[in-house]
CSV table of N, CA and C in Angstrom, one decimal:
chain,number,residue,atom,x,y,z
O,232,MET,N,77.2,79.4,62.9
O,232,MET,CA,77.5,80.6,62.2
O,232,MET,C,78.7,81.2,62.8
O,233,LYS,N,79.7,81.7,62.0
O,233,LYS,CA,80.9,82.3,62.5
O,233,LYS,C,80.6,83.7,62.9
O,234,HIS,N,81.2,84.2,64.0
O,234,HIS,CA,81.0,85.5,64.5
O,234,HIS,C,82.0,86.4,63.8
O,235,LEU,N,81.6,87.5,63.2
O,235,LEU,CA,82.4,88.4,62.5
O,235,LEU,C,82.8,89.5,63.4
O,236,PRO,N,84.1,90.0,63.3
O,236,PRO,CA,84.5,91.1,64.3
O,236,PRO,C,83.8,92.4,64.0
O,237,ASN,N,83.6,93.1,65.0
O,237,ASN,CA,83.0,94.4,64.9
O,237,ASN,C,84.0,95.5,65.4
O,238,VAL,N,85.2,95.6,64.7
O,238,VAL,CA,86.2,96.5,65.0
O,238,VAL,C,86.0,97.8,64.2
O,239,ILE,N,86.1,98.9,64.9
O,239,ILE,CA,86.0,100.2,64.3
O,239,ILE,C,87.3,101.0,64.5
O,240,ILE,N,87.9,101.4,63.4
O,240,ILE,CA,89.1,102.1,63.4
O,240,ILE,C,88.9,103.5,62.9
O,241,CYS,N,89.5,104.5,63.6
O,241,CYS,CA,89.5,105.9,63.1
O,241,CYS,C,90.9,106.3,62.7
O,242,LEU,N,91.1,106.8,61.6
O,242,LEU,CA,92.4,107.2,61.1
O,242,LEU,C,92.5,108.4,60.3
O,243,TRP,N,93.7,109.0,60.1
O,243,TRP,CA,93.9,110.1,59.3
O,243,TRP,C,94.4,109.6,57.9
O,244,THR,N,94.0,110.2,56.8
O,244,THR,CA,94.4,109.8,55.5
O,244,THR,C,95.5,110.8,55.0
O,245,LYS,N,96.0,110.5,53.9
O,245,LYS,CA,97.1,111.4,53.3
O,245,LYS,C,96.6,112.8,53.0
O,246,SER,N,95.3,112.9,52.7
O,246,SER,CA,94.7,114.1,52.4
O,246,SER,C,94.1,114.8,53.6
O,247,ASP,N,94.6,114.4,54.8
O,247,ASP,CA,94.1,115.0,56.1
O,247,ASP,C,92.6,114.9,56.4
O,248,GLU,N,92.0,113.8,55.8
O,248,GLU,CA,90.7,113.5,56.2
O,248,GLU,C,90.7,112.5,57.4
O,249,ILE,N,89.6,112.5,58.1
O,249,ILE,CA,89.4,111.5,59.1
O,249,ILE,C,88.4,110.5,58.6
O,250,GLN,N,88.8,109.2,58.6
O,250,GLN,CA,87.9,108.2,58.1
O,250,GLN,C,87.7,107.2,59.3
O,251,GLU,N,86.5,106.6,59.2
O,251,GLU,CA,86.1,105.6,60.2
O,251,GLU,C,85.9,104.3,59.4
O,252,TRP,N,86.6,103.2,59.7
O,252,TRP,CA,86.5,101.9,59.1
O,252,TRP,C,85.8,101.0,60.0
O,253,ARG,N,84.6,100.5,59.6
O,253,ARG,CA,83.9,99.6,60.5
O,253,ARG,C,84.0,98.2,60.0
O,254,ARG,N,83.9,97.2,60.9
O,254,ARG,CA,84.0,95.8,60.6
O,254,ARG,C,85.2,95.5,59.7
O,255,CYS,N,86.4,95.6,60.2
O,255,CYS,CA,87.6,95.4,59.5
O,255,CYS,C,88.5,94.4,60.2
O,256,ILE,N,89.4,93.7,59.5
O,256,ILE,CA,90.3,92.8,60.1
O,256,ILE,C,91.7,93.0,59.4
O,257,SER,N,92.7,92.8,60.2
O,257,SER,CA,94.1,92.9,59.7
O,257,SER,C,94.5,91.6,59.1
O,258,LEU,N,95.0,91.8,57.8
O,258,LEU,CA,95.4,90.6,57.1
O,258,LEU,C,96.9,90.4,57.1
O,259,LYS,N,97.7,91.5,57.1
O,259,LYS,CA,99.1,91.4,57.0
O,259,LYS,C,99.7,92.6,57.7
O,260,TYR,N,100.8,92.4,58.5
O,260,TYR,CA,101.5,93.5,59.2
O,260,TYR,C,102.9,93.5,58.8
O,261,GLU,N,103.4,94.6,58.3
O,261,GLU,CA,104.8,94.8,57.9
O,261,GLU,C,105.5,95.6,59.1
O,262,PHE,N,106.2,94.9,59.9
O,262,PHE,CA,106.8,95.4,61.1
O,262,PHE,C,107.8,96.6,60.8
O,263,TYR,N,108.7,96.3,59.8
O,263,TYR,CA,109.8,97.4,59.5
O,263,TYR,C,109.2,98.6,58.7
O,264,LYS,N,108.1,98.4,58.0
O,264,LYS,CA,107.5,99.5,57.3
O,264,LYS,C,106.5,100.2,58.1
O,265,GLY,N,105.9,99.5,59.2
O,265,GLY,CA,104.9,100.2,60.0
O,265,GLY,C,103.6,100.3,59.3
O,266,THR,N,103.3,99.3,58.4
O,266,THR,CA,102.0,99.3,57.7
O,266,THR,C,101.3,98.0,57.8
O,267,ARG,N,100.0,98.0,57.5
O,267,ARG,CA,99.2,96.8,57.6
O,267,ARG,C,98.2,96.8,56.5
O,268,ARG,N,97.8,95.6,56.0
O,268,ARG,CA,96.7,95.5,55.0
O,268,ARG,C,95.5,95.1,55.9
O,269,MET,N,94.4,95.9,55.6
O,269,MET,CA,93.2,95.7,56.3
O,269,MET,C,92.1,95.3,55.3
O,270,LYS,N,91.2,94.4,55.7
O,270,LYS,CA,90.0,94.1,54.8
O,270,LYS,C,88.8,94.6,55.5
O,271,LEU,N,88.0,95.5,54.7
O,271,LEU,CA,86.7,96.0,55.2
O,271,LEU,C,85.7,94.9,54.8
O,272,LEU,N,85.1,94.3,55.8
O,272,LEU,CA,84.3,93.1,55.6
O,272,LEU,C,83.0,93.5,54.8
O,273,ASP,N,82.4,94.6,55.0
O,273,ASP,CA,81.2,95.0,54.4
O,273,ASP,C,81.3,95.1,52.9
O,274,SER,N,82.5,95.6,52.4
O,274,SER,CA,82.6,95.8,50.9
O,274,SER,C,83.7,94.9,50.3
O,275,ASN,N,84.3,94.1,51.2
O,275,ASN,CA,85.4,93.2,50.8
O,275,ASN,C,86.6,93.9,50.2
O,276,GLU,N,86.7,95.2,50.4
O,276,GLU,CA,87.8,96.0,50.0
O,276,GLU,C,89.0,95.8,50.9
O,277,ILE,N,90.2,95.8,50.2
O,277,ILE,CA,91.5,95.6,50.9
O,277,ILE,C,92.2,96.9,50.8
O,278,ARG,N,92.6,97.5,52.0
O,278,ARG,CA,93.4,98.8,52.0
O,278,ARG,C,94.6,98.6,52.8
O,279,GLN,N,95.6,99.5,52.5
O,279,GLN,CA,96.8,99.5,53.3
O,279,GLN,C,96.8,100.8,54.1
O,280,LEU,N,97.3,100.7,55.4
O,280,LEU,CA,97.4,101.9,56.2
O,280,LEU,C,98.7,101.9,57.0
O,281,ARG,N,99.1,103.1,57.4
O,281,ARG,CA,100.3,103.2,58.3
O,281,ARG,C,99.7,103.2,59.7
O,282,ASP,N,100.4,102.5,60.6
O,282,ASP,CA,99.9,102.4,61.9
O,282,ASP,C,99.9,103.8,62.6
O,283,VAL,N,100.8,104.6,62.3
O,283,VAL,CA,100.9,105.9,63.0
O,283,VAL,C,99.6,106.8,62.7
O,284,CYS,N,98.9,106.4,61.6
O,284,CYS,CA,97.7,107.2,61.2
O,284,CYS,C,96.5,106.8,62.0
O,285,VAL,N,96.5,105.7,62.8
O,285,VAL,CA,95.4,105.3,63.5
O,285,VAL,C,95.4,106.0,64.9
O,286,PHE,N,94.3,106.6,65.2
O,286,PHE,CA,94.2,107.3,66.5
O,286,PHE,C,93.1,106.8,67.4
O,287,GLU,N,92.3,105.9,66.9
O,287,GLU,CA,91.2,105.3,67.8
O,287,GLU,C,90.8,104.0,67.3
O,288,VAL,N,90.6,103.0,68.3
O,288,VAL,CA,90.2,101.7,68.0
O,288,VAL,C,89.0,101.4,68.9
O,289,ASN,N,87.9,101.0,68.4
O,289,ASN,CA,86.7,100.7,69.2
O,289,ASN,C,86.4,101.8,70.2
O,290,GLY,N,86.5,103.0,69.9
O,290,GLY,CA,86.2,104.2,70.8
O,290,GLY,C,87.3,104.5,71.8
O,291,MET,N,88.4,103.8,71.8
O,291,MET,CA,89.5,104.1,72.7
O,291,MET,C,90.7,104.7,72.0
O,292,GLU,N,91.2,105.8,72.5
O,292,GLU,CA,92.3,106.5,71.9
O,292,GLU,C,93.5,105.7,72.0
O,293,VAL,N,94.3,105.6,70.9
O,293,VAL,CA,95.5,104.8,70.9
O,293,VAL,C,96.7,105.6,70.3
O,294,TYR,N,97.9,105.1,70.6
O,294,TYR,CA,99.1,105.6,69.9
O,294,TYR,C,99.8,104.4,69.5
O,295,MET,N,100.0,104.2,68.2
O,295,MET,CA,100.7,103.0,67.7
O,295,MET,C,102.0,103.4,67.1
């Protein structure tokens, strides 16, 4: 059985909400745009986010 990642990301949205994404993986990273496509494994939803909007990964504060 393949082990699925248990990554939790906290981020700000365009509407100044704070969201917590659980069990997600990065699919594609655009270095010059500073964006990445993430897949939320529980819903199979694919979302795009800007790296500067992420402020916490697995409970650790980050600056990207």
